[in-house]
Amino acid sequence: MFIAGEWIEARSGATFEVTNPATGEVIGHMPDGGADDARDAVAAADDAFAPWSTTTAFHRADVLMKAWELMNERAEELARLMTTEQGKPLKAARFEVGYAADFIRWFAEEARRLSGQWLPSGRPDQRFLSVRQPVGVVAAVTPWNYPISMLTRKMAPALAAGCTMVLKPAEATPLCAKTVYEVFTDAGVPPGVINLVTANDPAPIGEVFTTDPRVRKLTFTGSTAVGRKLAAAAGASLQRVSVELGGHAPFIVYPDADPENAAKGAAALKFLNSGQACISPNRLYVHRDAADAFVNMLTKRVAGLVAGNGMDEGVGVGPLVNDAAVDKVAAQVEDARSKGAGVPVGGHRLTENSLDKGFFYAPTVLTEVTPEMTVYREETFGPVAPVVVYDDVNEVIELANDTHYGLAAYVYTDSMKTAIGAFEALRFGIIGINDVNPTSATVPFGGMKDSGLGREGGHEGLDEYLETKVAGISLR
Ligand code: NAD
């Protein structure tokens, strides 16, 4: 763990194993921290807050730019570690490191634009000044599916704003977190400003993060169930809260879209990170007129995907995170099959060629999916593309919005009118229009309803770490 500028063991001396999900091999050990370690980390961040928050924004921008340079220099090493620890194919890991580095550069640039306002008063002898200041110590909890970019998306704006941090990474991917911390400390982030607590049992750490009065903000990315619990605890402490949670993205193919082009987009998007992405499409609504062409192309593309160890050339789909994830996917597919879904490709666990040592499920297409099936409502977080055929273009938005999630949605159409109408009516925070990658460090990312609170990235991403302060000045 990294506390007050030192790499240390847990107070208890305990450690936990980190494994490769493609092979089951143990690839490292990390300190198994507890509540006392979390409190030490909070104390270090609290001590470091006064000196760090009073550095100039120009200085913080320079440190972040150095971190961006170092992350780019170490990109290949980071990507290889990510594939070994998290499982995604090396090409996807390289892409993620680039995305992670983009957040650092973006917020380095944004730091220099931190400004206030000179505001009018109704009194001729009064002036108002408003400034934005860092909220204080930030507690961050991050997931395993994007084990580097989910850290920089929180660390870069927090540091740019002048906050100090404590962070607990997912227990499946602490080695990636360690290397991200090395990047930032080598770039010159002073001792105590960023602290890392690793743990196999996250609950005691989460409790300290959400109840210690020195922590002023909680930022969390992960499941809706855990996010809701932590946000409630943080709310009771009146901490600022931003939570990026689960999703259940609709992917709408209108009858005027090229169905084969849409199917190629769906195949590329759905199987990224083996479907373990919060913006992964979970309901593909295809108009009846386009359905045959769409399903044929999707099935062809999915049948051509090679699942395996992400380090191997040609592998397009890696393992799932653990056995429970494979079981969840298998249960959803069985439920759909038993209720009448077709399975033109996939639909089983992969065990041949040593894949039984890891956590693999075959890339799968489900057809004739209906609202009675679990997959229609619950996030799959696995390599399954459920196709729902619809008839009425006037009803499809209502179908798409019929979910308690609200993160991402996708629309394929050749009509500008249809595209803008869908963009405005969909109750989701991120809409891809004929586009399967509607994210960037430069734009706000986040969801509505049970998909979360707050935004990361864009100008909004910095606001989450700032507090507004106002001065009324009398000229009398
Ligand atoms: P998870 O909620 O189980 O774990 C996320 C993090 O929370 C991990 O670090 C875990 O250790 C920690 N955690 C779990 N219980 C905790 C507790 N009681 N106290 C403190 N920390 C606790 O989720 P996951 O399985 O790691 O991630 C998958 C989920 O994350 C999916 O639902 C996915 O949609 C979501 N996700 C959302 C986004 C987004 O930006 N909206 C991005 C990636 C993943």
Short mmCIF file of C-alpha atoms and ligand atoms in Angstrom, two decimals:
data_model
loop_
_atom_site.label_atom_id
_atom_site.label_comp_id
_atom_site.label_asym_id
_atom_site.label_seq_id
_atom_site.Cartn_x
_atom_site.Cartn_y
_atom_site.Cartn_z
CA MET A 1 0.00 0.00 0.00
CA PHE A 2 1.12 3.56 -0.37
CA ILE A 3 0.57 5.85 2.59
CA ALA A 4 2.27 9.19 3.34
CA GLY A 5 4.77 8.63 0.53
CA GLU A 6 5.90 5.14 1.68
CA TRP A 7 5.24 1.72 0.17
CA ILE A 8 4.17 -0.31 3.21
CA GLU A 9 2.63 -3.58 4.35
CA ALA A 10 -0.80 -3.81 6.00
CA ARG A 11 -0.68 -3.20 9.76
CA SER A 12 -1.78 -6.81 10.24
CA GLY A 13 0.97 -8.06 7.89
CA ALA A 14 -1.66 -10.01 5.93
CA THR A 15 -1.58 -10.27 2.14
CA PHE A 16 -3.89 -11.59 -0.57
CA GLU A 17 -3.25 -13.30 -3.89
CA VAL A 18 -3.74 -11.70 -7.26
CA THR A 19 -4.46 -14.11 -10.13
CA ASN A 20 -4.54 -14.11 -13.91
CA PRO A 21 -8.18 -14.74 -14.95
CA ALA A 22 -7.07 -16.41 -18.21
CA THR A 23 -4.90 -19.05 -16.56
CA GLY A 24 -5.73 -19.07 -12.85
CA GLU A 25 -2.02 -18.51 -12.08
CA VAL A 26 -1.03 -16.44 -9.05
CA ILE A 27 0.77 -13.36 -10.38
CA GLY A 28 1.37 -11.42 -7.19
CA HIS A 29 0.47 -10.63 -3.60
CA MET A 30 -0.74 -7.36 -2.16
CA PRO A 31 -1.18 -6.11 1.41
CA ASP A 32 -4.59 -6.94 2.84
CA GLY A 33 -5.47 -3.64 4.51
CA GLY A 34 -8.10 -2.99 7.14
CA ALA A 35 -9.86 -0.10 8.84
CA ASP A 36 -6.71 1.07 10.70
CA ASP A 37 -4.77 1.25 7.44
CA ALA A 38 -7.62 3.22 5.86
CA ARG A 39 -7.56 5.67 8.78
CA ASP A 40 -3.77 6.07 8.41
CA ALA A 41 -4.30 6.87 4.74
CA VAL A 42 -7.01 9.43 5.52
CA ALA A 43 -4.74 11.06 8.12
CA ALA A 44 -1.90 11.32 5.58
CA ALA A 45 -4.23 12.86 2.98
CA ASP A 46 -5.57 15.29 5.57
CA ASP A 47 -2.04 16.38 6.57
CA ALA A 48 -1.07 16.89 2.94
CA PHE A 49 -4.18 18.92 2.05
CA ALA A 50 -3.03 22.37 3.23
CA PRO A 51 0.29 22.38 1.36
CA TRP A 52 -1.07 20.74 -1.83
CA SER A 53 -4.24 22.84 -2.09
CA THR A 54 -2.19 26.03 -1.86
CA THR A 55 0.19 25.16 -4.71
CA THR A 56 -0.56 27.07 -7.89
CA ALA A 57 -2.80 25.51 -10.50
CA PHE A 58 0.12 25.98 -12.92
CA HIS A 59 2.32 23.79 -10.72
CA ARG A 60 -0.32 21.08 -10.44
CA ALA A 61 -0.80 21.18 -14.21
CA ASP A 62 2.96 20.68 -14.70
CA VAL A 63 3.00 17.66 -12.36
CA LEU A 64 0.05 16.15 -14.22
CA MET A 65 1.68 16.77 -17.60
CA LYS A 66 4.75 14.90 -16.34
CA ALA A 67 2.49 12.02 -15.24
CA TRP A 68 0.93 12.00 -18.73
CA GLU A 69 4.40 11.75 -20.29
CA LEU A 70 5.40 8.91 -17.95
CA MET A 71 2.20 7.00 -18.59
CA ASN A 72 2.86 7.20 -22.32
CA GLU A 73 6.48 6.10 -21.85
CA ARG A 74 5.34 3.11 -19.78
CA ALA A 75 2.28 2.35 -21.91
CA GLU A 76 3.42 -1.04 -23.15
CA GLU A 77 4.45 -2.23 -19.68
CA LEU A 78 1.12 -1.03 -18.23
CA ALA A 79 -0.89 -2.66 -21.02
CA ARG A 80 0.87 -6.01 -20.55
CA LEU A 81 0.27 -5.93 -16.83
CA MET A 82 -3.40 -5.11 -17.45
CA THR A 83 -3.85 -8.06 -19.79
CA THR A 84 -2.18 -10.36 -17.27
CA GLU A 85 -4.17 -9.13 -14.30
CA GLN A 86 -7.53 -8.23 -15.85
CA GLY A 87 -7.62 -10.41 -18.99
CA LYS A 88 -8.59 -8.06 -21.83
CA PRO A 89 -6.77 -8.56 -25.15
CA LEU A 90 -3.48 -6.67 -25.38
CA LYS A 91 -4.77 -4.37 -28.12
CA ALA A 92 -7.68 -3.32 -25.90
CA ALA A 93 -5.33 -2.86 -22.94
CA ARG A 94 -3.13 -0.55 -25.03
CA PHE A 95 -6.22 1.42 -25.99
CA GLU A 96 -7.23 1.73 -22.35
CA VAL A 97 -3.82 3.05 -21.31
CA GLY A 98 -4.13 5.73 -24.02
CA TYR A 99 -7.63 6.61 -22.75
CA ALA A 100 -6.31 6.73 -19.16
CA ALA A 101 -3.46 9.04 -20.17
CA ASP A 102 -5.93 11.32 -22.00
CA PHE A 103 -7.68 12.10 -18.70
CA ILE A 104 -4.39 13.18 -17.16
CA ARG A 105 -3.61 15.56 -20.02
CA TRP A 106 -7.16 16.91 -20.18
CA PHE A 107 -7.28 17.75 -16.47
CA ALA A 108 -3.74 19.16 -16.55
CA GLU A 109 -5.08 21.59 -19.15
CA GLU A 110 -8.30 22.23 -17.23
CA ALA A 111 -6.34 23.01 -14.03
CA ARG A 112 -4.97 26.17 -15.64
CA ARG A 113 -8.49 27.35 -16.45
CA LEU A 114 -9.76 27.20 -12.86
CA SER A 115 -11.30 30.61 -12.41
CA GLY A 116 -13.95 32.51 -10.44
CA GLN A 117 -16.44 35.28 -11.15
CA TRP A 118 -17.00 38.91 -10.31
CA LEU A 119 -20.75 39.18 -9.73
CA PRO A 120 -23.20 42.08 -9.62
CA SER A 121 -24.96 43.31 -6.50
CA GLY A 122 -28.21 45.27 -6.06
CA ARG A 123 -26.31 47.66 -3.79
CA PRO A 124 -24.12 50.24 -5.52
CA ASP A 125 -21.60 50.06 -2.67
CA GLN A 126 -21.20 46.26 -2.79
CA ARG A 127 -19.32 43.81 -5.01
CA PHE A 128 -19.37 40.01 -5.06
CA LEU A 129 -16.50 37.67 -5.82
CA SER A 130 -16.88 33.91 -6.22
CA VAL A 131 -14.02 31.42 -6.38
CA ARG A 132 -13.82 27.63 -6.59
CA GLN A 133 -11.70 25.78 -4.10
CA PRO A 134 -10.84 22.08 -3.68
CA VAL A 135 -13.39 20.15 -1.58
CA GLY A 136 -10.74 18.52 0.62
CA VAL A 137 -9.78 14.89 1.10
CA VAL A 138 -11.36 12.66 -1.58
CA ALA A 139 -12.05 8.95 -1.03
CA ALA A 140 -12.17 6.90 -4.24
CA VAL A 141 -13.27 3.30 -4.84
CA THR A 142 -12.64 1.84 -8.31
CA PRO A 143 -13.65 -1.31 -10.27
CA TRP A 144 -11.61 -4.03 -11.98
CA ASN A 145 -13.05 -3.81 -15.50
CA TYR A 146 -11.11 -0.67 -16.50
CA PRO A 147 -8.36 -0.92 -13.87
CA ILE A 148 -6.23 2.02 -15.06
CA SER A 149 -8.56 4.53 -16.74
CA MET A 150 -11.09 4.45 -13.90
CA LEU A 151 -8.27 5.60 -11.59
CA THR A 152 -6.96 8.43 -13.74
CA ARG A 153 -10.52 9.64 -14.41
CA LYS A 154 -10.74 10.35 -10.65
CA MET A 155 -7.13 11.10 -9.69
CA ALA A 156 -6.40 13.64 -12.43
CA PRO A 157 -9.32 15.99 -11.69
CA ALA A 158 -8.87 15.61 -7.92
CA LEU A 159 -5.20 16.57 -8.18
CA ALA A 160 -5.91 19.34 -10.69
CA ALA A 161 -8.46 20.84 -8.29
CA GLY A 162 -5.98 20.71 -5.37
CA CYS A 163 -7.57 17.82 -3.46
CA THR A 164 -5.70 15.02 -1.75
CA MET A 165 -6.84 11.41 -2.01
CA VAL A 166 -7.23 7.96 -0.57
CA LEU A 167 -8.06 5.22 -3.07
CA LYS A 168 -9.11 1.61 -2.77
CA PRO A 169 -8.85 -0.33 -6.04
CA ALA A 170 -10.83 -3.49 -6.78
CA GLU A 171 -9.37 -6.60 -5.14
CA ALA A 172 -9.01 -8.26 -8.57
CA THR A 173 -6.72 -5.54 -9.99
CA PRO A 174 -4.51 -3.96 -7.30
CA LEU A 175 -1.30 -4.39 -9.33
CA CYS A 176 -2.57 -2.02 -12.02
CA ALA A 177 -3.40 0.49 -9.28
CA LYS A 178 0.12 0.18 -7.89
CA THR A 179 1.68 0.99 -11.27
CA VAL A 180 -0.62 4.01 -11.72
CA TYR A 181 0.54 5.27 -8.33
CA GLU A 182 4.16 4.84 -9.40
CA VAL A 183 3.48 6.99 -12.45
CA PHE A 184 2.04 9.81 -10.34
CA THR A 185 4.69 9.69 -7.62
CA ASP A 186 7.53 9.57 -10.16
CA ALA A 187 5.93 12.63 -11.76
CA GLY A 188 6.40 14.54 -8.51
CA VAL A 189 3.12 14.23 -6.59
CA PRO A 190 4.28 14.91 -2.99
CA PRO A 191 4.00 12.41 -0.10
CA GLY A 192 0.53 12.13 1.42
CA VAL A 193 -1.27 13.69 -1.54
CA ILE A 194 -2.29 10.32 -3.01
CA ASN A 195 -2.64 7.24 -0.82
CA LEU A 196 -3.48 3.68 -1.83
CA VAL A 197 -5.15 1.11 0.42
CA THR A 198 -5.47 -2.41 -0.96
CA ALA A 199 -7.76 -4.97 0.66
CA ASN A 200 -9.40 -8.28 -0.05
CA ASP A 201 -12.44 -7.30 2.00
CA PRO A 202 -13.57 -3.85 0.87
CA ALA A 203 -16.31 -3.28 3.49
CA PRO A 204 -14.20 -1.99 6.43
CA ILE A 205 -12.32 0.38 4.12
CA GLY A 206 -15.60 1.66 2.67
CA GLU A 207 -16.89 2.27 6.16
CA VAL A 208 -13.90 4.42 7.09
CA PHE A 209 -14.09 6.30 3.79
CA THR A 210 -17.76 7.20 4.28
CA THR A 211 -17.73 8.00 8.02
CA ASP A 212 -14.38 9.68 8.74
CA PRO A 213 -15.14 13.41 9.11
CA ARG A 214 -11.85 14.32 7.41
CA VAL A 215 -13.13 12.88 4.11
CA ARG A 216 -15.16 15.50 2.22
CA LYS A 217 -16.02 13.63 -0.96
CA LEU A 218 -16.72 10.08 -2.09
CA THR A 219 -16.23 9.06 -5.71
CA PHE A 220 -17.16 5.50 -6.64
CA THR A 221 -17.34 3.43 -9.81
CA GLY A 222 -18.86 -0.03 -9.63
CA SER A 223 -22.16 -1.81 -9.23
CA THR A 224 -25.41 -0.04 -8.42
CA ALA A 225 -25.92 -2.15 -5.28
CA VAL A 226 -22.59 -1.18 -3.71
CA GLY A 227 -22.75 2.40 -4.99
CA ARG A 228 -26.17 2.92 -3.44
CA LYS A 229 -24.91 1.62 -0.09
CA LEU A 230 -21.78 3.75 -0.06
CA ALA A 231 -23.62 6.85 -1.31
CA ALA A 232 -26.17 6.46 1.50
CA ALA A 233 -23.39 6.24 4.11
CA ALA A 234 -21.54 9.18 2.55
CA GLY A 235 -24.82 11.12 2.45
CA ALA A 236 -25.29 10.59 6.17
CA SER A 237 -21.83 12.15 6.65
CA LEU A 238 -22.84 14.96 4.25
CA GLN A 239 -19.93 14.15 1.96
CA ARG A 240 -20.10 15.26 -1.64
CA VAL A 241 -20.91 12.16 -3.72
CA SER A 242 -20.38 11.06 -7.30
CA VAL A 243 -21.15 7.48 -8.29
CA GLU A 244 -20.79 5.87 -11.72
CA LEU A 245 -22.83 2.67 -11.62
CA GLY A 246 -24.26 -0.09 -13.74
CA GLY A 247 -26.12 0.17 -17.03
CA HIS A 248 -28.45 -1.70 -19.36
CA ALA A 249 -27.90 0.00 -22.69
CA PRO A 250 -30.46 -0.22 -25.51
CA PHE A 251 -29.10 -0.34 -29.07
CA ILE A 252 -31.82 0.72 -31.52
CA VAL A 253 -31.67 -0.15 -35.21
CA TYR A 254 -34.23 1.85 -37.20
CA PRO A 255 -35.60 0.42 -40.48
CA ASP A 256 -33.78 3.11 -42.52
CA ALA A 257 -30.34 2.13 -41.17
CA ASP A 258 -27.99 -0.21 -43.01
CA PRO A 259 -28.58 -3.37 -40.91
CA GLU A 260 -25.22 -4.93 -41.75
CA ASN A 261 -23.34 -1.81 -40.76
CA ALA A 262 -25.32 -1.67 -37.50
CA ALA A 263 -24.57 -5.37 -36.84
CA LYS A 264 -20.84 -4.78 -37.36
CA GLY A 265 -21.03 -1.90 -34.85
CA ALA A 266 -22.93 -4.04 -32.35
CA ALA A 267 -20.44 -6.92 -32.68
CA ALA A 268 -17.49 -4.58 -32.15
CA LEU A 269 -19.07 -2.86 -29.15
CA LYS A 270 -20.75 -5.73 -27.32
CA PHE A 271 -17.68 -7.95 -27.02
CA LEU A 272 -15.24 -5.27 -25.90
CA ASN A 273 -13.79 -6.34 -22.57
CA SER A 274 -15.90 -9.53 -22.92
CA GLY A 275 -19.02 -7.44 -22.39
CA GLN A 276 -17.76 -6.29 -18.98
CA ALA A 277 -18.42 -2.61 -19.59
CA CYS A 278 -21.04 -0.41 -18.02
CA ILE A 279 -21.89 1.06 -21.45
CA SER A 280 -22.18 -2.35 -23.11
CA PRO A 281 -25.44 -2.81 -25.07
CA ASN A 282 -27.76 -5.23 -23.30
CA ARG A 283 -30.87 -5.01 -25.50
CA LEU A 284 -30.49 -4.80 -29.29
CA TYR A 285 -33.84 -3.51 -30.62
CA VAL A 286 -33.93 -4.31 -34.33
CA HIS A 287 -36.86 -3.39 -36.58
CA ARG A 288 -38.53 -6.46 -38.10
CA ASP A 289 -37.64 -5.31 -41.65
CA ALA A 290 -33.94 -5.25 -40.74
CA ALA A 291 -33.90 -8.27 -38.42
CA ASP A 292 -32.75 -11.08 -40.75
CA ALA A 293 -29.89 -9.10 -42.28
CA PHE A 294 -28.85 -7.83 -38.86
CA VAL A 295 -28.89 -11.22 -37.12
CA ASN A 296 -27.06 -12.92 -40.01
CA MET A 297 -24.24 -10.38 -39.98
CA LEU A 298 -24.05 -10.29 -36.17
CA THR A 299 -23.90 -14.10 -35.98
CA LYS A 300 -21.21 -14.21 -38.66
CA ARG A 301 -19.08 -11.62 -36.85
CA VAL A 302 -19.53 -13.27 -33.44
CA ALA A 303 -18.72 -16.73 -34.83
CA GLY A 304 -15.43 -15.27 -36.06
CA LEU A 305 -14.37 -13.96 -32.63
CA VAL A 306 -11.54 -15.88 -31.01
CA ALA A 307 -11.72 -16.24 -27.23
CA GLY A 308 -8.56 -16.93 -25.25
CA ASN A 309 -5.61 -15.52 -23.36
CA GLY A 310 -5.44 -11.81 -24.21
CA MET A 311 -1.68 -12.10 -24.67
CA ASP A 312 -2.11 -14.38 -27.68
CA GLU A 313 -2.14 -12.92 -31.17
CA GLY A 314 -5.59 -12.88 -32.79
CA VAL A 315 -7.55 -13.19 -29.55
CA GLY A 316 -10.51 -10.78 -29.58
CA VAL A 317 -12.31 -11.84 -26.40
CA GLY A 318 -10.62 -12.49 -23.06
CA PRO A 319 -11.86 -14.19 -19.88
CA LEU A 320 -14.48 -12.94 -17.44
CA VAL A 321 -13.33 -11.74 -14.06
CA ASN A 322 -14.16 -14.88 -12.04
CA ASP A 323 -16.28 -18.02 -11.79
CA ALA A 324 -19.27 -16.17 -10.38
CA ALA A 325 -19.32 -13.94 -13.47
CA VAL A 326 -19.35 -17.02 -15.77
CA ASP A 327 -22.15 -18.56 -13.70
CA LYS A 328 -24.21 -15.36 -13.94
CA VAL A 329 -23.86 -15.25 -17.74
CA ALA A 330 -24.66 -18.98 -18.06
CA ALA A 331 -27.77 -18.56 -15.87
CA GLN A 332 -29.06 -15.65 -17.97
CA VAL A 333 -28.53 -17.61 -21.20
CA GLU A 334 -30.25 -20.71 -19.78
CA ASP A 335 -33.16 -18.61 -18.55
CA ALA A 336 -33.56 -17.05 -22.02
CA ARG A 337 -33.24 -20.42 -23.76
CA SER A 338 -35.87 -21.97 -21.51
CA LYS A 339 -38.26 -19.11 -22.35
CA GLY A 340 -37.87 -19.55 -26.09
CA ALA A 341 -34.78 -17.59 -27.16
CA GLY A 342 -32.75 -18.82 -30.13
CA VAL A 343 -28.98 -19.22 -29.73
CA PRO A 344 -27.46 -19.09 -33.23
CA VAL A 345 -23.92 -18.89 -31.85
CA GLY A 346 -22.26 -19.52 -28.46
CA GLY A 347 -24.35 -20.33 -25.41
CA HIS A 348 -21.84 -22.36 -23.41
CA ARG A 349 -18.80 -22.15 -21.19
CA LEU A 350 -15.45 -22.59 -22.96
CA THR A 351 -13.21 -25.33 -21.59
CA GLU A 352 -11.15 -26.71 -24.50
CA ASN A 353 -7.46 -25.79 -25.12
CA SER A 354 -6.79 -25.12 -21.41
CA LEU A 355 -9.52 -22.49 -21.26
CA ASP A 356 -10.99 -24.44 -18.32
CA LYS A 357 -8.17 -23.02 -16.18
CA GLY A 358 -9.59 -19.52 -16.70
CA PHE A 359 -13.08 -18.01 -16.74
CA PHE A 360 -14.31 -18.16 -20.32
CA TYR A 361 -17.77 -18.00 -21.84
CA ALA A 362 -18.36 -18.29 -25.60
CA PRO A 363 -19.35 -15.09 -27.42
CA THR A 364 -23.12 -15.52 -27.75
CA VAL A 365 -26.07 -14.16 -29.71
CA LEU A 366 -29.61 -14.57 -28.38
CA THR A 367 -32.60 -14.04 -30.69
CA GLU A 368 -36.33 -13.68 -30.01
CA VAL A 369 -35.59 -12.12 -26.66
CA THR A 370 -38.66 -10.97 -24.71
CA PRO A 371 -39.28 -8.85 -21.59
CA GLU A 372 -39.94 -11.99 -19.51
CA MET A 373 -36.29 -13.02 -19.75
CA THR A 374 -33.81 -11.99 -17.05
CA VAL A 375 -31.33 -10.77 -19.65
CA TYR A 376 -33.89 -8.18 -20.79
CA ARG A 377 -33.77 -6.41 -17.40
CA GLU A 378 -30.56 -7.36 -15.59
CA GLU A 379 -27.07 -6.22 -16.51
CA THR A 380 -25.22 -9.23 -18.01
CA PHE A 381 -21.63 -8.01 -17.81
CA GLY A 382 -20.64 -10.78 -20.18
CA PRO A 383 -20.30 -11.64 -23.90
CA VAL A 384 -23.99 -12.02 -24.77
CA ALA A 385 -25.86 -9.99 -27.40
CA PRO A 386 -29.67 -10.24 -26.90
CA VAL A 387 -31.70 -9.29 -30.01
CA VAL A 388 -35.26 -8.03 -29.55
CA VAL A 389 -37.35 -7.57 -32.72
CA TYR A 390 -39.79 -4.62 -32.73
CA ASP A 391 -42.49 -3.49 -35.19
CA ASP A 392 -43.48 0.07 -34.34
CA VAL A 393 -40.88 2.84 -34.61
CA ASN A 394 -43.12 5.05 -32.48
CA GLU A 395 -42.87 2.66 -29.54
CA VAL A 396 -39.21 1.77 -29.53
CA ILE A 397 -38.05 4.75 -27.44
CA GLU A 398 -40.57 3.84 -24.78
CA LEU A 399 -39.25 0.25 -24.78
CA ALA A 400 -35.67 1.52 -24.55
CA ASN A 401 -36.48 3.86 -21.65
CA ASP A 402 -38.28 1.10 -19.71
CA THR A 403 -35.37 0.39 -17.35
CA HIS A 404 -34.21 1.74 -14.02
CA TYR A 405 -30.77 2.28 -15.54
CA GLY A 406 -29.79 5.33 -17.60
CA LEU A 407 -26.14 5.24 -18.64
CA ALA A 408 -25.62 4.65 -22.38
CA ALA A 409 -27.89 4.13 -25.41
CA TYR A 410 -27.15 3.68 -29.13
CA VAL A 411 -29.14 4.57 -32.21
CA TYR A 412 -28.58 3.54 -35.83
CA THR A 413 -30.53 5.51 -38.44
CA ASP A 414 -29.98 7.35 -41.71
CA SER A 415 -32.42 10.10 -40.77
CA MET A 416 -31.22 13.22 -38.98
CA LYS A 417 -34.74 13.82 -37.72
CA THR A 418 -34.97 10.33 -36.19
CA ALA A 419 -31.48 10.65 -34.68
CA ILE A 420 -32.14 14.00 -32.99
CA GLY A 421 -35.59 12.88 -31.84
CA ALA A 422 -34.09 9.76 -30.23
CA PHE A 423 -31.21 11.73 -28.71
CA GLU A 424 -33.65 14.09 -27.03
CA ALA A 425 -36.13 11.44 -25.84
CA LEU A 426 -33.79 8.73 -24.51
CA ARG A 427 -33.32 8.94 -20.71
CA PHE A 428 -29.63 8.07 -20.76
CA GLY A 429 -26.52 10.15 -20.11
CA ILE A 430 -24.50 9.03 -23.15
CA ILE A 431 -25.97 8.44 -26.63
CA GLY A 432 -24.05 6.92 -29.53
CA ILE A 433 -25.58 7.96 -32.89
CA ASN A 434 -24.29 5.61 -35.61
CA ASP A 435 -21.27 5.52 -33.28
CA VAL A 436 -20.09 2.82 -30.90
CA ASN A 437 -17.51 4.85 -29.00
CA PRO A 438 -19.32 7.90 -27.63
CA THR A 439 -16.75 8.58 -24.89
CA SER A 440 -13.65 10.74 -24.56
CA ALA A 441 -11.75 12.55 -21.80
CA THR A 442 -13.12 15.79 -23.26
CA VAL A 443 -16.80 15.01 -22.67
CA PRO A 444 -18.85 14.33 -19.53
CA PHE A 445 -19.45 10.64 -18.77
CA GLY A 446 -22.18 9.53 -16.41
CA GLY A 447 -25.68 8.23 -15.98
CA MET A 448 -29.20 9.02 -14.92
CA LYS A 449 -31.50 7.11 -12.55
CA ASP A 450 -29.82 3.99 -11.06
CA SER A 451 -26.72 4.52 -13.23
CA GLY A 452 -25.41 7.19 -10.93
CA LEU A 453 -24.86 10.76 -9.86
CA GLY A 454 -22.37 13.25 -11.24
CA ARG A 455 -20.15 13.28 -14.31
CA GLU A 456 -16.52 12.36 -14.96
CA GLY A 457 -14.40 13.85 -17.74
CA GLY A 458 -15.17 17.07 -19.62
CA HIS A 459 -15.37 20.42 -17.83
CA GLU A 460 -17.90 18.86 -15.47
CA GLY A 461 -15.34 16.33 -14.26
CA LEU A 462 -13.35 19.04 -12.50
CA ASP A 463 -16.42 20.68 -10.94
CA GLU A 464 -17.05 17.50 -8.94
CA TYR A 465 -13.91 18.23 -6.89
CA LEU A 466 -14.56 21.93 -6.31
CA GLU A 467 -16.54 23.93 -3.82
CA THR A 468 -17.80 27.44 -4.57
CA LYS A 469 -17.01 30.20 -2.09
CA VAL A 470 -18.36 33.72 -2.31
CA ALA A 471 -17.27 37.06 -0.80
CA GLY A 472 -19.56 40.06 -0.43
CA ILE A 473 -17.37 43.16 -0.33
CA SER A 474 -18.60 46.47 1.02
CA LEU A 475 -17.14 49.61 -0.54
CA ARG A 476 -18.47 51.85 2.23
P1 NAD B 1 -18.52 -3.79 -7.31
O1 NAD B 1 -19.50 -2.75 -6.94
O2 NAD B 1 -18.64 -5.11 -6.73
O3 NAD B 1 -17.05 -3.31 -6.96
C1 NAD B 1 -16.58 -2.03 -7.29
C2 NAD B 1 -15.64 -1.59 -6.22
O4 NAD B 1 -16.37 -1.46 -5.01
C3 NAD B 1 -14.49 -2.55 -5.94
O5 NAD B 1 -13.32 -1.80 -5.64
C4 NAD B 1 -14.96 -3.27 -4.70
O6 NAD B 1 -13.89 -3.73 -3.90
C5 NAD B 1 -15.67 -2.15 -4.00
N1 NAD B 1 -16.63 -2.56 -2.98
C6 NAD B 1 -17.49 -3.61 -2.99
N2 NAD B 1 -18.19 -3.65 -1.84
C7 NAD B 1 -17.76 -2.59 -1.09
C8 NAD B 1 -18.08 -2.08 0.20
N3 NAD B 1 -19.01 -2.65 0.98
N4 NAD B 1 -17.43 -0.98 0.64
C9 NAD B 1 -16.49 -0.39 -0.12
N5 NAD B 1 -16.14 -0.82 -1.33
C10 NAD B 1 -16.77 -1.90 -1.82
O7 NAD B 1 -18.55 -3.77 -8.88
P2 NAD B 1 -17.60 -4.56 -9.86
O8 NAD B 1 -18.15 -5.90 -10.00
O9 NAD B 1 -16.17 -4.42 -9.49
O10 NAD B 1 -17.78 -3.68 -11.19
C11 NAD B 1 -18.78 -3.94 -12.10
C12 NAD B 1 -19.86 -2.88 -12.00
O11 NAD B 1 -19.33 -1.58 -12.17
C13 NAD B 1 -20.88 -3.04 -13.09
O12 NAD B 1 -22.17 -2.92 -12.57
C14 NAD B 1 -20.58 -1.89 -14.04
O13 NAD B 1 -21.64 -1.50 -14.82
C15 NAD B 1 -20.06 -0.85 -13.12
N6 NAD B 1 -19.19 0.10 -13.80
C16 NAD B 1 -19.66 1.35 -14.00
C17 NAD B 1 -18.88 2.28 -14.66
C18 NAD B 1 -19.41 3.66 -14.87
O14 NAD B 1 -18.64 4.54 -15.16
N7 NAD B 1 -20.69 3.90 -14.70
C19 NAD B 1 -17.61 1.93 -15.10
C20 NAD B 1 -17.16 0.65 -14.88
C21 NAD B 1 -17.97 -0.26 -14.21
#
